[in-house]
mmCIF file of C-alpha atoms in Angstrom:
data_model
loop_
_atom_site.group_PDB
_atom_site.id
_atom_site.type_symbol
_atom_site.label_atom_id
_atom_site.label_comp_id
_atom_site.label_asym_id
_atom_site.label_seq_id
_atom_site.Cartn_x
_atom_site.Cartn_y
_atom_site.Cartn_z
ATOM 1 C CA MET A 1 46.372 -9.349 44.134
ATOM 2 C CA LYS A 2 42.168 -10.027 46.303
ATOM 3 C CA ASN A 3 41.744 -5.949 44.750
ATOM 4 C CA LEU A 4 43.410 -6.476 41.061
ATOM 5 C CA LEU A 5 40.891 -9.815 40.911
ATOM 6 C CA SER A 6 37.979 -7.787 42.297
ATOM 7 C CA ARG A 7 38.577 -4.804 40.078
ATOM 8 C CA ARG A 8 38.713 -7.560 37.057
ATOM 9 C CA ARG A 9 35.346 -9.124 38.196
ATOM 10 C CA THR A 10 34.023 -5.604 38.453
ATOM 11 C CA LEU A 11 35.574 -4.764 35.402
ATOM 12 C CA LEU A 12 33.587 -7.920 33.397
ATOM 13 C CA VAL A 13 30.368 -7.765 35.450
ATOM 14 C CA THR A 14 30.437 -4.493 33.296
ATOM 15 C CA LEU A 15 30.913 -5.573 30.194
ATOM 16 C CA ALA A 16 28.720 -8.640 30.231
ATOM 17 C CA ALA A 17 25.852 -5.390 31.738
ATOM 18 C CA PHE A 18 26.644 -3.067 28.687
ATOM 19 C CA ALA A 19 26.739 -5.954 25.609
ATOM 20 C CA ALA A 20 23.031 -7.242 27.430
ATOM 21 C CA THR A 21 21.780 -3.921 26.595
ATOM 22 C CA VAL A 22 23.543 -3.447 22.976
ATOM 23 C CA LEU A 23 21.135 -6.769 22.626
ATOM 24 C CA ALA A 24 18.932 -5.635 23.974
ATOM 25 C CA VAL A 25 17.879 -2.644 21.490
ATOM 26 C CA ALA A 26 20.099 -3.462 18.639
ATOM 27 C CA PRO A 27 18.790 -7.451 17.642
ATOM 28 C CA ALA A 28 19.150 -6.675 14.396
ATOM 29 C CA VAL A 29 22.458 -4.644 14.217
ATOM 30 C CA ALA A 30 23.869 -7.505 16.976
ATOM 31 C CA GLN A 31 22.696 -10.484 14.170
ATOM 32 C CA GLY A 32 25.518 -8.832 12.161
ATOM 33 C CA VAL A 33 23.114 -10.004 9.448
ATOM 34 C CA TRP A 34 21.042 -6.225 8.390
ATOM 35 C CA PRO A 35 21.193 -3.738 8.755
ATOM 36 C CA ILE A 36 24.632 -2.420 7.851
ATOM 37 C CA ALA A 37 26.544 -0.106 10.241
ATOM 38 C CA GLY A 38 25.993 3.327 9.939
ATOM 39 C CA LYS A 39 24.533 2.914 6.038
ATOM 40 C CA PRO A 40 20.325 4.428 5.917
ATOM 41 C CA ILE A 41 18.062 2.292 5.123
ATOM 42 C CA ARG A 42 15.573 4.085 2.277
ATOM 43 C CA ILE A 43 11.803 3.280 1.150
ATOM 44 C CA VAL A 44 10.634 4.152 -1.279
ATOM 45 C CA VAL A 45 6.849 5.149 -2.129
ATOM 46 C CA PRO A 46 5.873 5.322 -5.511
ATOM 47 C CA PHE A 47 3.328 8.372 -4.598
ATOM 48 C CA PRO A 48 3.030 11.735 -3.614
ATOM 49 C CA ALA A 49 3.752 12.766 -0.190
ATOM 50 C CA GLY A 50 0.413 13.768 1.734
ATOM 51 C CA SER A 51 -1.317 10.132 0.405
ATOM 52 C CA GLY A 52 -2.219 7.620 2.371
ATOM 53 C CA SER A 53 0.551 4.925 1.860
ATOM 54 C CA ASP A 54 3.376 7.649 2.268
ATOM 55 C CA ALA A 55 1.703 8.186 5.947
ATOM 56 C CA THR A 56 1.615 4.610 6.794
ATOM 57 C CA ALA A 57 5.409 4.067 5.534
ATOM 58 C CA ARG A 58 6.224 7.388 7.481
ATOM 59 C CA VAL A 59 5.485 5.859 10.665
ATOM 60 C CA ILE A 60 6.508 2.649 9.288
ATOM 61 C CA ALA A 61 9.821 4.424 9.114
ATOM 62 C CA LYS A 62 9.968 5.351 12.527
ATOM 63 C CA LEU A 63 9.163 2.418 14.151
ATOM 64 C CA LEU A 64 11.700 0.396 11.992
ATOM 65 C CA SER A 65 14.678 3.533 13.404
ATOM 66 C CA GLU A 66 13.242 2.490 16.673
ATOM 67 C CA GLU A 67 13.569 -0.807 16.375
ATOM 68 C CA LEU A 68 17.210 -1.095 15.053
ATOM 69 C CA ALA A 69 18.249 1.719 18.233
ATOM 70 C CA GLY A 70 18.319 5.250 15.840
ATOM 71 C CA GLN A 71 19.483 3.242 12.402
ATOM 72 C CA VAL A 72 18.034 6.266 9.895
ATOM 73 C CA VAL A 73 15.115 5.290 7.917
ATOM 74 C CA ILE A 74 14.543 7.716 4.997
ATOM 75 C CA VAL A 75 11.122 7.759 2.941
ATOM 76 C CA ASP A 76 11.821 8.920 -0.788
ATOM 77 C CA ASN A 77 8.679 9.610 -2.815
ATOM 78 C CA LYS A 78 9.271 8.544 -6.235
ATOM 79 C CA PRO A 79 5.888 9.111 -7.678
ATOM 80 C CA GLY A 80 4.561 8.614 -11.077
ATOM 81 C CA ALA A 81 3.741 6.497 -14.346
ATOM 82 C CA GLY A 82 1.728 4.160 -12.345
ATOM 83 C CA THR A 83 4.750 3.615 -9.909
ATOM 84 C CA PHE A 84 7.034 2.637 -12.394
ATOM 85 C CA ILE A 85 9.628 5.239 -11.227
ATOM 86 C CA GLY A 86 9.410 4.061 -7.758
ATOM 87 C CA ALA A 87 9.282 0.598 -8.806
ATOM 88 C CA GLN A 88 12.382 0.956 -11.083
ATOM 89 C CA ASP A 89 15.181 2.830 -8.387
ATOM 90 C CA ILE A 90 13.954 -0.328 -5.808
ATOM 91 C CA ALA A 91 14.299 -3.074 -8.968
ATOM 92 C CA ARG A 92 18.031 -1.941 -10.159
ATOM 93 C CA ALA A 93 19.064 -0.943 -6.506
ATOM 94 C CA PRO A 94 21.702 -3.281 -4.262
ATOM 95 C CA ALA A 95 19.907 -6.452 -2.879
ATOM 96 C CA ASP A 96 21.715 -5.677 0.484
ATOM 97 C CA GLY A 97 18.084 -5.147 2.507
ATOM 98 C CA HIS A 98 18.971 -0.905 2.396
ATOM 99 C CA ALA A 99 16.519 -0.241 -0.478
ATOM 100 C CA LEU A 100 12.840 -1.194 0.387
ATOM 101 C CA LEU A 101 9.792 -0.297 -2.105
ATOM 102 C CA TYR A 102 6.375 0.267 -0.114
ATOM 103 C CA THR A 103 4.053 0.230 -2.903
ATOM 104 C CA ILE A 104 -0.061 -1.143 -3.348
ATOM 105 C CA VAL A 105 -0.936 -3.726 -5.276
ATOM 106 C CA ILE A 106 -0.918 -2.269 -8.793
ATOM 107 C CA THR A 107 3.214 -2.872 -9.018
ATOM 108 C CA HIS A 108 2.792 -6.155 -9.012
ATOM 109 C CA THR A 109 -0.621 -7.748 -9.967
ATOM 110 C CA GLN A 110 -1.924 -4.601 -12.022
ATOM 111 C CA ASN A 111 0.838 -3.794 -14.502
ATOM 112 C CA PRO A 112 1.674 -6.667 -15.957
ATOM 113 C CA HIS A 113 -1.746 -6.633 -17.045
ATOM 114 C CA LEU A 114 -2.237 -3.108 -18.096
ATOM 115 C CA TYR A 115 1.023 -3.208 -20.318
ATOM 116 C CA THR A 116 2.723 -5.765 -22.963
ATOM 117 C CA LYS A 117 5.914 -4.113 -21.566
ATOM 118 C CA LEU A 118 7.323 -3.269 -18.177
ATOM 119 C CA PRO A 119 10.068 -1.677 -16.856
ATOM 120 C CA TYR A 120 10.716 -4.263 -14.492
ATOM 121 C CA ASP A 121 10.372 -7.756 -14.162
ATOM 122 C CA PRO A 122 7.493 -8.233 -11.236
ATOM 123 C CA VAL A 123 8.842 -11.507 -10.238
ATOM 124 C CA LYS A 124 12.925 -11.127 -11.366
ATOM 125 C CA ASP A 125 13.342 -7.689 -9.989
ATOM 126 C CA PHE A 126 12.156 -7.794 -6.680
ATOM 127 C CA THR A 127 11.442 -10.458 -3.250
ATOM 128 C CA PRO A 128 8.114 -10.270 -1.726
ATOM 129 C CA LEU A 129 8.974 -9.495 2.150
ATOM 130 C CA THR A 130 5.788 -8.553 4.055
ATOM 131 C CA GLN A 131 2.306 -7.653 3.625
ATOM 132 C CA MET A 132 1.700 -4.637 6.390
ATOM 133 C CA VAL A 133 -1.821 -3.223 5.577
ATOM 134 C CA LYS A 134 -5.406 -5.102 3.744
ATOM 135 C CA SER A 135 -7.372 -2.120 1.553
ATOM 136 C CA ALA A 136 -9.673 -1.501 -0.519
ATOM 137 C CA THR A 137 -11.387 1.906 -2.589
ATOM 138 C CA VAL A 138 -14.684 3.848 -1.212
ATOM 139 C CA LEU A 139 -16.632 5.453 -4.380
ATOM 140 C CA ILE A 140 -17.236 8.889 -3.106
ATOM 141 C CA ALA A 141 -19.072 11.648 -4.350
ATOM 142 C CA PRO A 142 -18.969 15.224 -3.597
ATOM 143 C CA PRO A 143 -21.883 15.852 -0.811
ATOM 144 C CA GLY A 144 -23.857 17.818 -3.530
ATOM 145 C CA ALA A 145 -24.124 15.255 -5.548
ATOM 146 C CA PRO A 146 -27.508 14.832 -7.647
ATOM 147 C CA PHE A 147 -27.130 11.122 -5.456
ATOM 148 C CA ASN A 148 -26.530 9.214 -2.721
ATOM 149 C CA ASN A 149 -26.456 5.512 -3.500
ATOM 150 C CA VAL A 150 -25.018 3.607 -6.576
ATOM 151 C CA GLN A 151 -29.338 3.119 -8.096
ATOM 152 C CA GLU A 152 -29.430 6.515 -7.942
ATOM 153 C CA LEU A 153 -26.597 6.805 -9.362
ATOM 154 C CA VAL A 154 -27.381 5.138 -12.560
ATOM 155 C CA ALA A 155 -29.758 6.654 -12.827
ATOM 156 C CA TYR A 156 -28.484 10.106 -13.238
ATOM 157 C CA ALA A 157 -25.660 8.595 -15.628
ATOM 158 C CA ARG A 158 -28.501 7.435 -17.636
ATOM 159 C CA ALA A 159 -30.777 10.517 -17.728
ATOM 160 C CA ASN A 160 -27.672 12.776 -18.477
ATOM 161 C CA PRO A 161 -25.756 11.460 -20.702
ATOM 162 C CA GLY A 162 -21.776 12.878 -20.925
ATOM 163 C CA LYS A 163 -21.800 14.627 -17.427
ATOM 164 C CA LEU A 164 -20.400 12.153 -14.854
ATOM 165 C CA ASN A 165 -16.157 12.904 -14.998
ATOM 166 C CA TYR A 166 -14.112 10.702 -12.180
ATOM 167 C CA ALA A 167 -10.981 10.888 -11.007
ATOM 168 C CA SER A 168 -8.299 7.972 -10.498
ATOM 169 C CA TYR A 169 -5.308 7.853 -8.811
ATOM 170 C CA SER A 170 -3.071 6.373 -11.971
ATOM 171 C CA GLN A 171 -3.796 4.516 -15.158
ATOM 172 C CA GLY A 172 -4.797 1.412 -14.168
ATOM 173 C CA SER A 173 -5.075 1.730 -10.651
ATOM 174 C CA THR A 174 -7.487 -0.368 -8.544
ATOM 175 C CA SER A 175 -9.118 3.015 -8.330
ATOM 176 C CA HIS A 176 -9.607 3.507 -12.041
ATOM 177 C CA LEU A 177 -10.431 -0.221 -12.533
ATOM 178 C CA ASN A 178 -13.000 -0.457 -10.315
ATOM 179 C CA ALA A 179 -14.649 2.630 -11.878
ATOM 180 C CA GLU A 180 -14.283 0.802 -15.408
ATOM 181 C CA LEU A 181 -15.953 -2.352 -13.714
ATOM 182 C CA LEU A 182 -18.950 -0.534 -12.562
ATOM 183 C CA GLN A 183 -19.178 0.279 -15.892
ATOM 184 C CA MET A 184 -19.889 -2.842 -17.175
ATOM 185 C CA ARG A 185 -21.766 -4.205 -14.976
ATOM 186 C CA THR A 186 -24.111 -1.311 -14.621
ATOM 187 C CA GLY A 187 -24.308 -0.242 -18.716
ATOM 188 C CA ILE A 188 -23.385 3.682 -17.830
ATOM 189 C CA SER A 189 -20.714 5.864 -19.177
ATOM 190 C CA MET A 190 -18.026 7.812 -17.308
ATOM 191 C CA LEU A 191 -15.105 10.106 -18.634
ATOM 192 C CA HIS A 192 -11.826 9.245 -17.070
ATOM 193 C CA VAL A 193 -9.497 11.654 -15.194
ATOM 194 C CA PRO A 194 -6.098 10.099 -13.989
ATOM 195 C CA TYR A 195 -4.156 11.640 -11.407
ATOM 196 C CA LYS A 196 -0.757 11.847 -10.213
ATOM 197 C CA GLY A 197 -1.908 9.758 -6.747
ATOM 198 C CA THR A 198 -4.607 10.270 -3.994
ATOM 199 C CA ALA A 199 -4.196 14.053 -2.577
ATOM 200 C CA ASP A 200 -4.900 15.088 -6.592
ATOM 201 C CA ALA A 201 -6.916 12.702 -6.714
ATOM 202 C CA SER A 202 -8.836 14.247 -3.976
ATOM 203 C CA ARG A 203 -8.536 17.739 -4.533
ATOM 204 C CA ALA A 204 -10.170 17.141 -7.847
ATOM 205 C CA LEU A 205 -13.178 15.742 -6.704
ATOM 206 C CA LEU A 206 -13.491 18.745 -3.555
ATOM 207 C CA SER A 207 -12.910 21.351 -6.179
ATOM 208 C CA GLY A 208 -15.953 19.981 -8.267
ATOM 209 C CA ASP A 209 -13.917 18.589 -11.077
ATOM 210 C CA VAL A 210 -14.935 15.414 -10.786
ATOM 211 C CA GLN A 211 -17.919 14.080 -9.406
ATOM 212 C CA LEU A 212 -16.293 10.309 -9.170
ATOM 213 C CA TYR A 213 -13.619 8.463 -7.134
ATOM 214 C CA PHE A 214 -13.162 5.327 -6.104
ATOM 215 C CA ASP A 215 -11.131 6.786 -3.229
ATOM 216 C CA GLY A 216 -8.465 4.381 -1.165
ATOM 217 C CA THR A 217 -10.071 3.536 2.463
ATOM 218 C CA ALA A 218 -8.184 6.118 4.539
ATOM 219 C CA SER A 219 -8.867 8.876 2.710
ATOM 220 C CA ALA A 220 -12.575 8.161 2.017
ATOM 221 C CA VAL A 221 -12.847 7.520 5.505
ATOM 222 C CA ASN A 222 -11.206 11.186 6.539
ATOM 223 C CA LEU A 223 -13.387 12.979 3.890
ATOM 224 C CA ILE A 224 -16.356 11.243 4.557
ATOM 225 C CA LYS A 225 -16.280 12.326 8.237
ATOM 226 C CA ALA A 226 -14.810 15.445 7.648
ATOM 227 C CA GLY A 227 -18.727 15.959 5.793
ATOM 228 C CA LYS A 228 -16.406 17.076 2.392
ATOM 229 C CA ALA A 229 -17.459 13.690 0.616
ATOM 230 C CA LYS A 230 -20.475 11.472 1.187
ATOM 231 C CA GLY A 231 -19.973 7.433 0.046
ATOM 232 C CA ILE A 232 -21.873 5.912 -2.787
ATOM 233 C CA GLY A 233 -20.489 2.459 -1.368
ATOM 234 C CA SER A 234 -17.229 0.487 -0.872
ATOM 235 C CA ALA A 235 -15.706 -2.265 -3.341
ATOM 236 C CA THR A 236 -14.984 -4.867 -0.414
ATOM 237 C CA PRO A 237 -16.642 -8.168 0.577
ATOM 238 C CA THR A 238 -17.789 -6.792 3.454
ATOM 239 C CA ARG A 239 -18.723 -3.559 5.107
ATOM 240 C CA VAL A 240 -15.508 -0.717 6.055
ATOM 241 C CA GLY A 241 -15.056 -1.191 9.980
ATOM 242 C CA ALA A 242 -15.261 2.365 10.127
ATOM 243 C CA LEU A 243 -17.385 3.239 8.104
ATOM 244 C CA PRO A 244 -20.953 0.492 8.958
ATOM 245 C CA ASN A 245 -23.693 2.215 7.849
ATOM 246 C CA LEU A 246 -21.619 2.751 4.025
ATOM 247 C CA PRO A 247 -23.333 -0.521 2.440
ATOM 248 C CA THR A 248 -20.784 -2.440 -0.043
ATOM 249 C CA LEU A 249 -21.566 -2.107 -4.052
ATOM 250 C CA THR A 250 -21.888 -6.349 -3.380
ATOM 251 C CA GLU A 251 -25.037 -5.246 -1.222
ATOM 252 C CA GLN A 252 -26.099 -2.835 -3.761
ATOM 253 C CA GLY A 253 -26.425 -5.130 -6.885
ATOM 254 C CA VAL A 254 -23.150 -4.510 -7.914
ATOM 255 C CA LYS A 255 -21.246 -8.006 -8.043
ATOM 256 C CA GLY A 256 -17.749 -7.953 -8.775
ATOM 257 C CA LEU A 257 -16.343 -4.937 -7.180
ATOM 258 C CA ASP A 258 -14.446 -7.322 -3.773
ATOM 259 C CA ILE A 259 -11.082 -7.768 -4.451
ATOM 260 C CA VAL A 260 -9.034 -6.687 -1.372
ATOM 261 C CA GLY A 261 -6.023 -4.868 -1.901
ATOM 262 C CA TRP A 262 -2.922 -4.503 -0.072
ATOM 263 C CA GLN A 263 0.361 -2.359 0.407
ATOM 264 C CA ALA A 264 3.862 -4.335 0.993
ATOM 265 C CA ILE A 265 7.800 -3.992 1.432
ATOM 266 C CA PHE A 266 9.477 -5.616 -1.506
ATOM 267 C CA GLY A 267 13.169 -5.580 -1.418
ATOM 268 C CA PRO A 268 15.176 -5.489 -4.947
ATOM 269 C CA GLY A 269 15.395 -9.917 -6.798
ATOM 270 C CA GLY A 270 17.860 -11.912 -6.120
ATOM 271 C CA MET A 271 17.835 -10.813 -1.785
ATOM 272 C CA ASP A 272 19.691 -13.306 0.446
ATOM 273 C CA PRO A 273 17.318 -15.797 1.712
ATOM 274 C CA ALA A 274 18.624 -15.235 5.684
ATOM 275 C CA VAL A 275 18.228 -11.190 4.870
ATOM 276 C CA ALA A 276 14.565 -11.770 3.259
ATOM 277 C CA LYS A 277 13.748 -13.496 6.068
ATOM 278 C CA LYS A 278 15.365 -11.795 8.661
ATOM 279 C CA ILE A 279 13.741 -8.001 7.124
ATOM 280 C CA GLY A 280 10.072 -9.760 6.680
ATOM 281 C CA ASP A 281 9.604 -11.037 10.148
ATOM 282 C CA LEU A 282 10.800 -7.619 11.209
ATOM 283 C CA LEU A 283 8.460 -5.953 9.381
ATOM 284 C CA ALA A 284 5.886 -8.847 10.129
ATOM 285 C CA ARG A 285 6.394 -7.593 14.057
ATOM 286 C CA ILE A 286 5.823 -3.149 13.001
ATOM 287 C CA ALA A 287 2.923 -4.139 11.369
ATOM 288 C CA ARG A 288 1.077 -5.794 14.251
ATOM 289 C CA SER A 289 1.820 -3.476 16.580
ATOM 290 C CA PRO A 290 0.148 -1.046 18.665
ATOM 291 C CA GLU A 291 1.369 1.856 16.827
ATOM 292 C CA MET A 292 -0.021 0.573 13.826
ATOM 293 C CA LEU A 293 -2.872 -1.310 14.332
ATOM 294 C CA LYS A 294 -4.328 2.066 15.675
ATOM 295 C CA LEU A 295 -2.911 4.483 12.511
ATOM 296 C CA ILE A 296 -4.998 1.409 10.065
ATOM 297 C CA GLU A 297 -7.856 1.576 11.912
ATOM 298 C CA THR A 298 -8.193 5.280 11.953
ATOM 299 C CA GLN A 299 -8.475 4.427 8.116
ATOM 300 C CA GLY A 300 -10.801 1.607 7.715
ATOM 301 C CA ASN A 301 -8.098 -0.569 6.338
ATOM 302 C CA GLU A 302 -7.225 -4.110 8.021
ATOM 303 C CA PRO A 303 -3.643 -5.223 9.539
ATOM 304 C CA SER A 304 -1.677 -8.033 8.365
ATOM 305 C CA GLY A 305 1.411 -8.806 8.761
ATOM 306 C CA VAL A 306 1.805 -12.138 6.569
ATOM 307 C CA SER A 307 5.886 -11.713 5.270
ATOM 308 C CA GLY A 308 7.722 -14.640 3.368
ATOM 309 C CA GLU A 309 6.349 -17.345 1.055
ATOM 310 C CA ASP A 310 2.661 -16.836 2.105
ATOM 311 C CA PHE A 311 3.071 -13.088 1.202
ATOM 312 C CA ALA A 312 4.236 -14.337 -2.330
ATOM 313 C CA ALA A 313 1.721 -16.935 -2.644
ATOM 314 C CA ILE A 314 -0.652 -14.464 -2.211
ATOM 315 C CA VAL A 315 1.174 -11.609 -4.592
ATOM 316 C CA ARG A 316 0.984 -14.594 -7.424
ATOM 317 C CA SER A 317 -2.609 -15.713 -6.552
ATOM 318 C CA ASP A 318 -3.738 -11.137 -6.811
ATOM 319 C CA SER A 319 -2.192 -11.107 -9.443
ATOM 320 C CA ASP A 320 -3.831 -14.607 -11.799
ATOM 321 C CA ARG A 321 -7.351 -12.986 -10.336
ATOM 322 C CA TRP A 322 -6.901 -9.709 -11.626
ATOM 323 C CA GLY A 323 -5.038 -10.053 -14.962
ATOM 324 C CA GLU A 324 -9.276 -11.759 -15.186
ATOM 325 C CA VAL A 325 -10.176 -8.621 -14.450
ATOM 326 C CA ILE A 326 -8.484 -6.750 -17.006
ATOM 327 C CA ARG A 327 -8.769 -8.604 -20.233
ATOM 328 C CA ALA A 328 -12.185 -8.567 -19.290
ATOM 329 C CA ALA A 329 -12.505 -5.080 -19.603
ATOM 330 C CA ARG A 330 -10.512 -5.266 -22.129
ATOM 331 C CA ILE A 331 -7.822 -2.018 -21.145
ATOM 332 C CA LYS A 332 -4.613 -1.552 -22.197
ATOM 333 C CA LEU A 333 -2.268 1.357 -21.379
ATOM 334 C CA ASP A 334 -0.167 0.753 -23.842
#
């Protein structure tokens, strides 16, 4: 009898230790809310593979999988149409937390003002989860461009009408809008050449097809440090940390090009609030993790981790501000 009781106690201790281990390595699974066991998590990125957003999303996917004890997390690139394709995918997906959108500010705060009719409702069709990264754009030019700052750029444009083309990573993007604002504020004229993503726009600059590009911070920092492009100015409230010697456009006398962008994760509309909070809190921890902080620092961006209603308030405020800019620039894409 004593041996039997001893074996039962040993078994109970072993089971308790196993349960504690499972709870420790897979907290999200243990709570039984998200994810559904065995169902992959899909993160849609509305930009091509190789873009700055894609690279960041892949690190997030890796860290998320680790947090969930090996749960499969897939990055699904759906580029094109000003993020419409990727956004529509998530807007129509089941609201169970297994389909997420990793996008930039354009999808929810710019497109609604650029188009009379969208193929998605930016409010009803999405649940704001977590702002992962705060970002901006940097105006760059080829190393051999005959100007090194905004003053020289403006003088060159006025002396050589019709000779400057600028790239953007999509119609109506922050990259496009900042260039339109630059023209408005300085009185110069340039030809817009939109591309399907940051990688294509960067290649156009490197090949000499265009002479200017408001590039995402991560890509711009890499190109400038590699000597493949030179910085003309940053469209930021303060200087980019990774480019401390590059003056902002405001410092160079061009006002209004200082709206901070962001990269964030949204779920489909109608998500259960408890599930949304759980995912948002987990993503906020990932946004502030050492590996993410290291990546974000190398990109010249800033970490965020704002989630839930606080992030939803940012989306609403930025939509109002970008709406003012777009109306002032009289930009419509339909």
